[in-house]
Amino acid sequence: MNLKSFSIIGLIYFSLISTSNSLVIGSDENEILIDANFSGKDLLVFGAFYADPSQPREKKGDILIEVVGPKEDIVLRKKESFFGFWLNSKSVKFKDVPSFYYLSSTSELKDSFFEENSIGLLETSQFPELNWSLITTDWGSVSSYDEKQEFFEALIRNKSYENVFKKTSDEIEILDGNLFKTNIPIPNTVPVGVYDVNLYLILNNEISKDYSYNFTVRRIGIESLIYNFANSFPLTYGFTSLLIALIIGWISADLFRRFRKA
Amino acid sequence: MSIYLPIAEISINIFLLISLGGVIGFLSGMFGLGGGFLMTPMLIFIGIPTNVAVATSANQIVAASVSGTIGHWRQGLVDIKMGIVLVSGGILGSFVGVSIFEYLSDIGQIDAVISILYFVLLFSIGSLMLIESSQVIRDRIRKKTVKKKLHYHNWAHRLPFKTKFYTSKLYISVIPPIIIGFVIGILSGTMGIGGSFILIPAMIYFLGMPTSKVIGTSLFQIIFITAVVTLLHATTTFALDAVLAVILIISSVIGAQIGVITANKLRGEDLRALLAIIVLVVAAQIAAELFIQPDDLFNFSHMANYK
């Protein structure tokens, strides 16, 4: 967090003090760059919120931060035992699944809140029909309700293993009563694209203010060059890789022959 | 220190990759094998996606075979005509192999099929090598000398389209080498291996080629097969990772040279017994993953991965 932007929110924060409920964002990070050394990154989100100062902390409202990554289509497969071999059998296609989903609040929010505002992905209990509005699902040969439930839970569980789906309620730090900040861990497995950050100020179980912005994850340098080259000119890329293999093979044969003669 | 692989889309410890390449290069140099059959399963084991492991191994084998062929070529131990006949069958086979690979990826069985194929392959090679080498070791202890047949006359000599292979001093039909090349091509396309451990015995026993010419000729043909497989994967599965390939090539080439030097100081049968044990351990590892119930029965993959 740089000092300049922090002092800017400070100013905005004090200018807003007279008005009722407000939410100000100070985060200015709008790019995460993937280079050869990329091993994940913490995204800093900070800002100020203002509720009724006469109320105790618990009643001043909650902050909810939602980060939604670019959509992807995935196939989820279930393994079954065939004569002792564990092989993939039934599969379900989920379309437009967020590649990254992070939900963080200052205190644990009620399920009814998520349900009413259609926020959330990690709470299967809120979706009795297993029909999260943003995901299109091709159930294939899976028909029973229980099995669908099982697949849905497995989707979230498997995504959580990779730390790309997460829900937490104790990672936002409150400073000075009305300033908040949190670090959102972006693992090195995330795909490139545009990520939406939605912030909500919640009062009495209702959204009082909201604010959205986005940041981009993109490759830079040699990583980006190689990736684009491989996808735009696959044949040339293949030949280049072969040529490199050929040259190294040739040089090594020659080098070691001389080395052994010496 | 970790490095981000642009196609595999993961970051992995660079020293792990270098030591993997070095050790497999060392083994391949020591035993005179391509090493692909160890490289692919080990890459999958350390977390590289199956498709990237197969495509990138093929590219790495190109470098290893070029290096090996040059050495044999200088000593006149490569039967070019036989190599070309094998390659013509092999190229057809590699197209079939990569198509099989794509189909299996689409239906979600690629990981299981690759594991089963590797298990069968490694288990049979490992057992055969262990039996053979232990017999030789036993004979050595009993001070027995084994007589070897000089030439095999079999069905390969009775088929049509017979042609002369001067370097190998053979007059046989071109059909068996084309079929052998074809089968190796399929294996190479689906498994990312060169196939020398199948090719070498096939050339000796089915074609009756002299043992001295076999290694150079098989290396020669593997260059072309794995080159075609590399190109096919680069253009159809988009799974070739050039960064991973370069790291593996450099480390394995160095490892291979150290392996060659070490091999000269040890007995052949002892080496083969040692390799047999390594191969059986890898086979057991793969079998465990196939037969033991996984912690989570579910797994997912990205649909856009192959297109």
Coordinates of C-alpha atoms in Angstrom, one line a residue:
Chain A
M1 CA 0.0 0.0 0.0
N2 CA 1.6 3.3 -0.9
L3 CA 1.4 6.3 1.2
K4 CA -0.1 8.6 -1.4
S5 CA -3.1 6.5 -2.1
F6 CA -3.6 5.9 1.6
S7 CA -3.6 9.6 2.3
I8 CA -6.1 10.0 -0.6
I9 CA -8.6 7.6 1.0
G10 CA -7.9 9.4 4.3
L11 CA -9.1 12.6 2.7
I12 CA -12.1 11.1 1.0
Y13 CA -12.9 9.3 4.2
F14 CA -13.0 12.5 6.2
S15 CA -14.9 14.4 3.6
L16 CA -17.5 11.6 3.7
I17 CA -17.8 11.6 7.5
S18 CA -20.8 13.9 7.5
T19 CA -22.8 11.8 5.1
S20 CA -24.2 8.5 6.2
N21 CA -23.0 5.0 5.2
S22 CA -20.2 5.0 2.6
L23 CA -17.5 2.8 1.2
V24 CA -14.3 4.0 -0.4
I25 CA -11.7 1.9 -2.1
G26 CA -8.0 2.7 -2.1
S27 CA -6.7 -0.3 -3.9
D28 CA -4.8 0.7 -7.0
E29 CA -3.4 -2.6 -8.2
N30 CA -4.9 -3.3 -11.6
E31 CA -2.3 -5.8 -13.0
I32 CA -0.7 -9.0 -12.0
L33 CA 2.1 -9.9 -14.3
I34 CA 3.2 -13.5 -14.8
D35 CA 6.9 -13.8 -15.7
A36 CA 9.4 -16.7 -15.4
N37 CA 9.7 -16.2 -11.6
F38 CA 6.0 -16.0 -11.0
S39 CA 5.0 -18.0 -8.0
G40 CA 1.7 -16.4 -7.0
K41 CA 1.0 -13.0 -5.5
D42 CA -0.9 -11.4 -2.7
L43 CA -3.4 -8.9 -4.0
L44 CA -3.8 -6.0 -1.6
V45 CA -7.4 -4.6 -1.2
F46 CA -7.9 -1.7 1.1
G47 CA -10.3 1.1 1.7
A48 CA -12.5 2.9 4.2
F49 CA -16.1 2.4 5.2
Y50 CA -18.3 4.6 7.2
A51 CA -21.4 3.6 9.1
D52 CA -22.9 5.0 12.2
P53 CA -20.1 5.9 14.6
S54 CA -22.3 5.9 17.6
Q55 CA -22.9 2.2 17.3
P56 CA -20.5 -0.4 18.7
R57 CA -18.2 -2.2 16.2
E58 CA -20.5 -5.2 15.6
K59 CA -23.3 -2.9 14.5
K60 CA -21.3 -0.7 12.2
G61 CA -21.7 -3.1 9.4
D62 CA -19.6 -5.7 7.6
I63 CA -17.3 -5.6 4.6
L64 CA -17.7 -8.4 2.0
I65 CA -15.1 -8.8 -0.7
E66 CA -15.7 -11.0 -3.7
V67 CA -13.1 -11.8 -6.4
V68 CA -14.3 -13.5 -9.5
G69 CA -11.7 -14.8 -12.0
P70 CA -12.2 -15.3 -15.8
K71 CA -14.7 -18.0 -16.7
E72 CA -13.6 -21.4 -17.9
D73 CA -15.3 -24.7 -19.0
I74 CA -14.3 -27.7 -17.1
V75 CA -15.1 -31.4 -17.2
L76 CA -15.4 -33.1 -13.8
R77 CA -14.9 -36.9 -13.8
K78 CA -15.6 -39.5 -11.2
K79 CA -13.4 -42.5 -10.9
E80 CA -14.9 -46.0 -10.5
S81 CA -13.3 -49.3 -10.0
F82 CA -13.3 -51.6 -13.1
F83 CA -11.7 -55.0 -12.2
G84 CA -9.4 -53.4 -9.7
F85 CA -8.4 -50.4 -12.0
W86 CA -9.6 -47.0 -10.9
L87 CA -10.8 -45.4 -14.1
N88 CA -12.7 -42.3 -15.0
S89 CA -16.4 -43.1 -15.6
K90 CA -19.2 -40.6 -15.3
S91 CA -18.5 -37.0 -16.3
V92 CA -20.2 -33.7 -16.0
K93 CA -19.4 -30.5 -17.9
F94 CA -19.6 -27.2 -16.1
K95 CA -19.5 -24.2 -18.3
D96 CA -18.6 -20.6 -17.3
V97 CA -17.2 -21.7 -13.9
P98 CA -15.1 -18.9 -12.4
S99 CA -11.4 -20.0 -12.6
F100 CA -10.9 -18.2 -9.3
Y101 CA -13.4 -17.4 -6.6
Y102 CA -12.7 -15.7 -3.3
L103 CA -15.2 -14.6 -0.8
S104 CA -14.0 -12.8 2.3
S105 CA -16.1 -11.0 5.0
T106 CA -15.4 -9.3 8.3
S107 CA -17.7 -11.6 10.1
E108 CA -19.6 -14.7 9.1
L109 CA -22.7 -13.8 7.1
K110 CA -26.0 -15.6 7.0
D111 CA -26.8 -18.0 4.2
S112 CA -30.0 -16.1 3.6
F113 CA -27.9 -13.0 2.8
F114 CA -26.0 -14.8 0.0
E115 CA -29.2 -16.3 -1.3
E116 CA -31.1 -13.0 -1.5
N117 CA -28.3 -11.2 -3.2
S118 CA -27.1 -14.2 -5.4
I119 CA -23.6 -13.9 -4.1
G120 CA -21.5 -17.0 -3.4
L121 CA -20.5 -20.2 -4.9
L122 CA -19.2 -22.1 -2.0
E123 CA -22.4 -22.7 -0.2
T124 CA -24.2 -25.6 -1.7
S125 CA -26.9 -25.5 0.9
Q126 CA -28.1 -22.3 -0.7
F127 CA -28.7 -23.9 -4.0
P128 CA -31.2 -26.7 -3.4
E129 CA -31.7 -27.1 -7.1
L130 CA -27.9 -27.1 -7.7
N131 CA -28.5 -24.4 -10.2
W132 CA -26.1 -21.6 -9.6
S133 CA -27.3 -19.0 -12.0
L134 CA -24.0 -18.3 -13.6
I135 CA -22.9 -21.9 -14.3
T136 CA -24.3 -23.9 -17.2
T137 CA -24.2 -27.6 -16.5
D138 CA -24.3 -30.5 -18.9
W139 CA -25.1 -33.4 -16.5
G140 CA -24.5 -36.1 -19.1
S141 CA -25.6 -39.5 -17.7
V142 CA -25.9 -38.2 -14.2
S143 CA -29.5 -37.9 -13.3
S144 CA -30.2 -38.5 -9.6
Y145 CA -30.4 -35.5 -7.3
D146 CA -27.9 -37.1 -4.8
E147 CA -25.4 -37.7 -7.5
K148 CA -25.7 -34.1 -8.8
Q149 CA -25.1 -32.9 -5.3
E150 CA -22.1 -35.1 -5.1
F151 CA -20.6 -33.7 -8.3
F152 CA -21.3 -30.1 -7.3
E153 CA -19.6 -30.6 -4.0
A154 CA -16.7 -32.3 -5.7
L155 CA -16.3 -29.4 -8.1
I156 CA -15.9 -27.0 -5.2
R157 CA -13.7 -29.4 -3.2
N158 CA -11.3 -30.0 -6.1
K159 CA -11.1 -26.3 -6.8
S160 CA -10.4 -25.6 -3.2
Y161 CA -7.4 -28.1 -3.3
E162 CA -5.8 -25.7 -5.8
N163 CA -6.5 -22.7 -3.6
V164 CA -8.6 -21.1 -6.3
F165 CA -11.9 -21.4 -4.4
K166 CA -11.9 -20.0 -0.9
K167 CA -14.3 -18.6 1.6
T168 CA -13.1 -16.9 4.7
S169 CA -14.5 -14.6 7.4
D170 CA -11.4 -13.7 9.5
E171 CA -8.9 -12.3 7.0
I172 CA -10.0 -8.7 6.7
E173 CA -8.1 -6.4 9.1
I174 CA -9.9 -3.4 10.5
L175 CA -7.8 -0.5 11.4
D176 CA -8.9 2.5 13.3
G177 CA -12.5 1.3 13.3
N178 CA -13.3 2.4 9.7
L179 CA -10.3 1.4 7.6
F180 CA -10.0 -2.1 6.3
K181 CA -7.3 -4.0 4.4
T182 CA -6.7 -7.6 3.3
N183 CA -4.3 -9.6 1.3
I184 CA -5.9 -12.0 -1.2
P185 CA -3.6 -14.8 -2.1
I186 CA -3.5 -15.4 -5.9
P187 CA -1.9 -18.8 -6.5
N188 CA 0.5 -19.4 -9.4
T189 CA -2.1 -21.7 -11.1
V190 CA -4.6 -18.9 -12.0
P191 CA -5.3 -18.3 -15.6
V192 CA -4.8 -15.0 -17.4
G193 CA -7.7 -12.6 -17.9
V194 CA -9.8 -10.0 -16.2
Y195 CA -10.7 -10.5 -12.5
D196 CA -13.6 -8.7 -11.0
V197 CA -13.4 -7.4 -7.4
N198 CA -16.8 -6.6 -5.8
L199 CA -16.9 -4.9 -2.4
Y200 CA -20.0 -4.6 -0.4
L201 CA -20.8 -2.7 2.8
I202 CA -23.4 -4.7 4.6
L203 CA -25.8 -3.2 7.2
N204 CA -28.5 -5.1 8.9
N205 CA -28.0 -8.1 6.5
E206 CA -28.6 -5.8 3.5
I207 CA -26.2 -4.3 1.0
S208 CA -25.9 -0.7 1.8
K209 CA -23.1 0.3 -0.6
D210 CA -21.2 -1.5 -3.2
Y211 CA -18.2 -0.8 -5.4
S212 CA -16.6 -2.8 -8.2
Y213 CA -13.3 -2.7 -10.0
N214 CA -11.2 -5.1 -11.9
F215 CA -7.6 -6.2 -12.4
T216 CA -5.9 -8.1 -15.2
V217 CA -3.6 -11.1 -14.9
R218 CA -1.3 -11.3 -17.9
R219 CA 1.9 -12.9 -19.0
I220 CA 4.9 -10.8 -19.8
G221 CA 8.4 -11.2 -21.1
I222 CA 9.6 -14.5 -22.4
E223 CA 6.7 -16.4 -20.9
S224 CA 4.2 -14.4 -22.9
L225 CA 6.3 -14.6 -26.1
I226 CA 6.6 -18.4 -25.9
Y227 CA 2.9 -18.9 -25.1
N228 CA 1.7 -16.6 -27.9
F229 CA 4.2 -18.1 -30.3
A230 CA 3.1 -21.7 -29.5
N231 CA -0.5 -20.8 -30.0
S232 CA -0.3 -18.5 -33.0
F233 CA 2.4 -20.4 -35.0
P234 CA 2.3 -24.0 -33.7
L235 CA 4.2 -25.5 -36.7
T236 CA 7.0 -22.9 -36.6
Y237 CA 7.1 -23.4 -32.8
G238 CA 7.4 -27.1 -33.2
F239 CA 10.1 -26.8 -35.8
T240 CA 12.0 -24.3 -33.5
S241 CA 11.9 -26.7 -30.6
L242 CA 13.2 -29.5 -32.9
L243 CA 16.0 -27.3 -34.2
I244 CA 17.0 -26.5 -30.6
A245 CA 17.0 -30.2 -29.8
L246 CA 19.0 -30.9 -32.9
I247 CA 21.6 -28.3 -32.2
I248 CA 22.1 -29.2 -28.5
G249 CA 22.3 -32.9 -29.4
W250 CA 24.9 -32.2 -32.1
I251 CA 27.0 -29.8 -30.0
S252 CA 27.0 -32.2 -27.1
A253 CA 28.1 -35.2 -29.2
D254 CA 30.9 -33.0 -30.6
L255 CA 31.9 -31.4 -27.3
F256 CA 32.1 -34.7 -25.4
R257 CA 34.1 -36.4 -28.1
R258 CA 36.8 -33.7 -27.9
F259 CA 36.5 -33.8 -24.1
R260 CA 37.2 -37.5 -24.1
K261 CA 40.1 -37.2 -26.6
A262 CA 41.8 -34.6 -24.5
Chain B
M1 CA 14.2 -21.3 -7.1
S2 CA 11.2 -22.1 -9.2
I3 CA 10.5 -21.4 -12.8
Y4 CA 7.1 -20.8 -14.5
L5 CA 6.5 -23.1 -17.4
P6 CA 4.5 -21.2 -20.1
I7 CA 2.6 -24.2 -21.6
A8 CA 2.3 -26.4 -18.6
E9 CA 1.1 -23.3 -16.8
I10 CA 2.7 -24.2 -13.5
S11 CA 5.7 -23.1 -11.6
I12 CA 8.1 -25.8 -10.6
N13 CA 11.5 -26.0 -8.9
I14 CA 14.2 -25.7 -11.5
F15 CA 16.6 -27.8 -9.6
L16 CA 14.1 -30.6 -9.4
L17 CA 13.8 -30.5 -13.2
I18 CA 17.6 -30.4 -13.7
S19 CA 18.2 -33.3 -11.4
L20 CA 15.4 -35.3 -13.1
G21 CA 16.8 -34.7 -16.5
G22 CA 20.4 -35.4 -15.3
V23 CA 19.4 -38.7 -13.6
I24 CA 17.4 -40.0 -16.5
G25 CA 20.1 -38.8 -18.9
F26 CA 22.6 -40.7 -16.8
L27 CA 20.6 -43.9 -16.8
S28 CA 20.0 -43.6 -20.6
G29 CA 23.7 -43.1 -21.2
M30 CA 24.6 -45.9 -18.9
F31 CA 22.2 -48.4 -20.4
G32 CA 22.1 -47.1 -24.0
L33 CA 18.4 -46.5 -23.9
G34 CA 16.4 -43.3 -24.9
G35 CA 15.1 -42.8 -21.4
G36 CA 11.6 -41.6 -22.6
F37 CA 9.9 -44.5 -20.8
L38 CA 11.3 -43.2 -17.5
M39 CA 11.0 -39.5 -18.4
T40 CA 7.3 -39.4 -19.1
P41 CA 6.1 -41.1 -16.0
M42 CA 8.5 -39.2 -13.8
L43 CA 7.3 -35.8 -15.3
I44 CA 3.7 -36.8 -14.6
F45 CA 4.8 -37.9 -11.1
I46 CA 6.2 -34.4 -10.3
G47 CA 3.0 -32.7 -11.4
I48 CA 3.4 -32.0 -15.1
P49 CA 0.1 -32.5 -17.0
T50 CA 0.1 -35.8 -18.9
N51 CA -0.2 -34.1 -22.3
V52 CA 2.7 -31.8 -21.7
A53 CA 4.8 -34.7 -20.3
V54 CA 4.2 -36.8 -23.5
A55 CA 4.8 -34.0 -26.0
T56 CA 7.9 -32.6 -24.2
S57 CA 9.5 -36.0 -23.7
A58 CA 9.3 -36.6 -27.4
N59 CA 11.2 -33.4 -28.0
Q60 CA 13.8 -34.3 -25.4
I61 CA 14.4 -37.7 -27.0
V62 CA 15.1 -36.0 -30.4
A63 CA 18.1 -34.3 -28.8
A64 CA 19.3 -37.5 -27.0
S65 CA 19.0 -39.6 -30.2
V66 CA 20.8 -37.0 -32.4
S67 CA 23.6 -37.0 -29.9
G68 CA 23.7 -40.9 -29.8
T69 CA 23.4 -41.4 -33.6
I70 CA 26.3 -39.1 -34.3
G71 CA 28.6 -41.3 -32.2
H72 CA 27.4 -44.5 -33.9
W73 CA 27.5 -42.9 -37.4
R74 CA 31.2 -42.0 -37.1
Q75 CA 31.9 -45.7 -36.5
G76 CA 29.8 -46.7 -39.5
L77 CA 27.2 -48.5 -37.4
V78 CA 24.0 -47.0 -38.8
D79 CA 22.1 -48.9 -41.5
I80 CA 20.6 -45.9 -43.3
K81 CA 18.5 -48.0 -45.7
M82 CA 16.9 -50.0 -42.9
G83 CA 16.5 -46.8 -40.9
I84 CA 14.5 -45.2 -43.8
V85 CA 12.3 -48.2 -44.2
L86 CA 11.6 -48.2 -40.4
V87 CA 10.9 -44.4 -40.5
S88 CA 8.4 -44.8 -43.3
G89 CA 6.3 -47.1 -41.2
G90 CA 7.0 -45.1 -38.1
I91 CA 5.7 -41.8 -39.5
L92 CA 2.3 -43.4 -40.3
G93 CA 2.3 -45.0 -36.9
S94 CA 3.0 -41.7 -35.2
F95 CA 0.0 -40.0 -36.9
V96 CA -2.2 -42.9 -35.6
G97 CA -0.6 -42.6 -32.2
V98 CA -1.3 -38.8 -31.8
S99 CA -4.9 -39.3 -33.0
I100 CA -5.4 -42.0 -30.4
F101 CA -3.9 -39.6 -27.8
E102 CA -6.3 -36.8 -28.8
Y103 CA -9.3 -39.2 -28.8
L104 CA -8.4 -40.5 -25.3
S105 CA -7.9 -36.9 -24.1
D106 CA -11.4 -36.1 -25.3
I107 CA -13.1 -39.0 -23.5
G108 CA -11.0 -38.4 -20.4
Q109 CA -9.2 -41.7 -20.3
I110 CA -5.7 -40.5 -21.4
D111 CA -4.3 -40.6 -17.9
A112 CA -5.6 -44.1 -17.1
V113 CA -4.6 -45.6 -20.5
I114 CA -1.1 -44.0 -20.3
S115 CA -0.7 -45.5 -16.8
I116 CA -1.8 -48.9 -17.8
L117 CA 0.4 -48.9 -20.9
Y118 CA 3.4 -47.8 -18.8
F119 CA 2.7 -50.3 -16.2
V120 CA 2.5 -53.2 -18.7
L121 CA 5.5 -52.0 -20.5
L122 CA 7.7 -51.3 -17.5
F123 CA 6.7 -54.4 -15.7
S124 CA 7.4 -56.7 -18.7
I125 CA 10.7 -55.0 -19.5
G126 CA 11.8 -54.9 -15.9
S127 CA 11.0 -58.6 -15.4
L128 CA 12.6 -59.7 -18.6
M129 CA 15.8 -57.8 -17.9
L130 CA 16.0 -59.0 -14.4
I131 CA 15.6 -62.6 -15.5
E132 CA 18.1 -62.3 -18.3
S133 CA 20.7 -60.4 -16.4
S134 CA 20.4 -62.7 -13.3
Q135 CA 21.0 -65.7 -15.6
V136 CA 24.1 -64.1 -17.0
I137 CA 25.3 -63.2 -13.6
R138 CA 24.6 -66.8 -12.4
D139 CA 26.4 -68.2 -15.4
R140 CA 29.3 -65.9 -14.8
I141 CA 29.5 -67.2 -11.2
R142 CA 29.4 -70.8 -12.5
K143 CA 32.0 -69.8 -15.1
K144 CA 29.8 -71.0 -18.0
T145 CA 30.0 -69.5 -21.5
V146 CA 26.9 -69.2 -23.5
K147 CA 26.9 -69.9 -27.2
K148 CA 24.9 -67.5 -29.3
K149 CA 23.3 -68.1 -32.7
L150 CA 24.8 -66.0 -35.4
H151 CA 21.8 -65.6 -37.7
Y152 CA 18.1 -66.2 -37.4
H153 CA 16.1 -67.4 -40.4
N154 CA 12.4 -66.9 -39.8
W155 CA 9.2 -65.6 -41.5
A156 CA 10.8 -62.3 -42.2
H157 CA 12.9 -64.0 -44.9
R158 CA 9.9 -65.5 -46.7
L159 CA 7.6 -62.4 -47.3
P160 CA 7.5 -60.6 -50.7
F161 CA 9.2 -57.2 -51.6
K162 CA 12.6 -58.5 -50.6
T163 CA 15.4 -56.1 -50.7
K164 CA 19.1 -56.0 -49.9
F165 CA 20.3 -54.2 -46.8
Y166 CA 24.0 -54.0 -47.4
T167 CA 25.1 -52.5 -44.2
S168 CA 23.3 -55.2 -42.2
K169 CA 24.2 -57.9 -44.7
L170 CA 20.5 -58.9 -44.9
Y171 CA 18.2 -59.9 -47.8
I172 CA 14.6 -59.7 -46.4
S173 CA 11.2 -58.3 -47.1
V174 CA 10.5 -54.6 -46.3
I175 CA 7.1 -55.5 -44.8
P176 CA 8.4 -56.6 -41.3
P177 CA 10.5 -53.4 -40.7
I178 CA 7.6 -51.2 -41.9
I179 CA 5.3 -53.0 -39.4
I180 CA 7.8 -52.7 -36.6
G181 CA 8.3 -49.0 -37.4
F182 CA 4.5 -48.5 -37.5
V183 CA 4.0 -50.1 -34.0
I184 CA 6.9 -48.0 -32.6
G185 CA 5.3 -44.9 -34.1
I186 CA 2.0 -45.5 -32.4
L187 CA 3.7 -46.0 -29.0
S188 CA 5.7 -42.9 -29.6
G189 CA 2.7 -40.8 -30.4
T190 CA 0.6 -41.9 -27.4
M191 CA 3.3 -42.4 -24.8
G192 CA 6.1 -39.9 -25.7
I193 CA 8.8 -42.6 -25.9
G194 CA 11.3 -43.4 -28.5
G195 CA 10.7 -47.1 -28.2
S196 CA 14.3 -48.3 -28.5
F197 CA 13.8 -51.0 -25.8
I198 CA 11.1 -52.6 -28.1
L199 CA 12.8 -51.7 -31.3
I200 CA 16.2 -53.2 -30.4
P201 CA 15.1 -56.7 -29.6
A202 CA 12.6 -56.6 -32.5
M203 CA 15.4 -55.8 -34.9
I204 CA 17.7 -58.5 -33.5
Y205 CA 15.1 -61.3 -33.3
F206 CA 12.5 -60.5 -36.0
L207 CA 14.8 -59.0 -38.6
G208 CA 18.0 -60.8 -37.7
M209 CA 20.1 -57.6 -37.8
P210 CA 23.6 -57.8 -36.5
T211 CA 23.7 -56.5 -32.9
S212 CA 26.5 -54.0 -33.6
K213 CA 24.3 -52.1 -36.2
V214 CA 21.1 -52.3 -34.2
I215 CA 21.6 -49.5 -31.6
G216 CA 22.8 -46.9 -34.1
T217 CA 20.0 -47.7 -36.6
S218 CA 17.3 -47.6 -33.9
L219 CA 18.6 -44.2 -32.7
F220 CA 18.6 -43.0 -36.2
Q221 CA 15.0 -43.9 -36.8
I222 CA 13.9 -42.6 -33.3
I223 CA 15.2 -39.1 -34.3
F224 CA 12.6 -39.0 -37.1
I225 CA 9.7 -40.6 -35.3
T226 CA 10.0 -38.4 -32.2
A227 CA 10.5 -35.3 -34.4
V228 CA 7.2 -36.1 -36.2
V229 CA 5.5 -36.7 -32.8
T230 CA 6.9 -33.4 -31.5
L231 CA 5.5 -31.5 -34.5
L232 CA 2.1 -33.3 -34.3
H233 CA 1.8 -32.5 -30.6
A234 CA 2.8 -28.9 -31.1
T235 CA 0.1 -28.5 -33.8
T236 CA -2.7 -30.6 -32.5
T237 CA -2.6 -30.8 -28.7
F238 CA -0.6 -27.6 -28.2
A239 CA 1.1 -29.3 -25.3
L240 CA 4.8 -28.9 -26.2
D241 CA 6.6 -26.8 -23.5
A242 CA 9.8 -25.4 -25.0
V243 CA 11.1 -24.1 -21.7
L244 CA 10.7 -27.5 -20.0
A245 CA 12.2 -29.2 -23.1
V246 CA 15.3 -27.0 -23.1
I247 CA 15.9 -27.6 -19.3
L248 CA 15.5 -31.4 -19.8
I249 CA 17.6 -31.6 -22.9
I250 CA 20.6 -29.8 -21.5
S251 CA 20.5 -31.7 -18.2
S252 CA 19.9 -35.1 -19.8
V253 CA 22.6 -34.6 -22.4
I254 CA 25.2 -33.9 -19.7
G255 CA 23.8 -36.8 -17.6
A256 CA 24.0 -39.1 -20.6
Q257 CA 27.7 -38.4 -21.1
I258 CA 28.5 -39.1 -17.5
G259 CA 26.4 -42.3 -17.8
V260 CA 28.4 -43.5 -20.8
I261 CA 31.7 -43.0 -18.9
T262 CA 30.4 -44.8 -15.8
A263 CA 29.0 -47.7 -17.9
N264 CA 32.5 -48.5 -19.3
K265 CA 33.6 -49.2 -15.7
L266 CA 30.8 -51.7 -14.9
R267 CA 29.8 -55.1 -16.2
G268 CA 26.8 -55.1 -18.7
E269 CA 24.8 -57.7 -16.8
D270 CA 25.2 -55.9 -13.5
L271 CA 24.0 -52.7 -15.1
R272 CA 21.0 -54.4 -16.6
A273 CA 20.1 -55.9 -13.3
L274 CA 20.3 -52.5 -11.7
L275 CA 18.1 -50.9 -14.4
A276 CA 15.6 -53.8 -14.1
I277 CA 15.2 -53.0 -10.5
I278 CA 14.7 -49.2 -11.2
V279 CA 12.2 -50.0 -13.9
L280 CA 10.2 -52.4 -11.6
V281 CA 10.1 -49.7 -8.8
V282 CA 8.6 -47.2 -11.3
A283 CA 6.1 -49.9 -12.5
A284 CA 5.1 -50.6 -8.9
Q285 CA 4.6 -46.8 -8.3
I286 CA 2.3 -46.6 -11.4
A287 CA 0.4 -49.7 -10.3
A288 CA -0.2 -48.3 -6.9
E289 CA -1.9 -45.2 -8.5
L290 CA -4.0 -47.5 -10.7
F291 CA -5.1 -50.0 -8.1
I292 CA -5.3 -48.1 -4.8
Q293 CA -8.5 -46.1 -4.4
P294 CA -7.7 -42.4 -4.9
D295 CA -8.3 -40.0 -2.0
D296 CA -10.8 -38.1 -4.0
L297 CA -12.7 -40.0 -6.6
F298 CA -13.3 -36.8 -8.6
N299 CA -10.9 -34.9 -10.8
F300 CA -11.4 -32.2 -13.3
S301 CA -9.7 -30.9 -16.4
H302 CA -10.1 -27.9 -18.5
M303 CA -12.1 -28.3 -21.7
A304 CA -10.2 -25.7 -23.7
N305 CA -6.9 -27.5 -23.0
Y306 CA -6.7 -29.4 -26.2
K307 CA -8.3 -27.0 -28.7

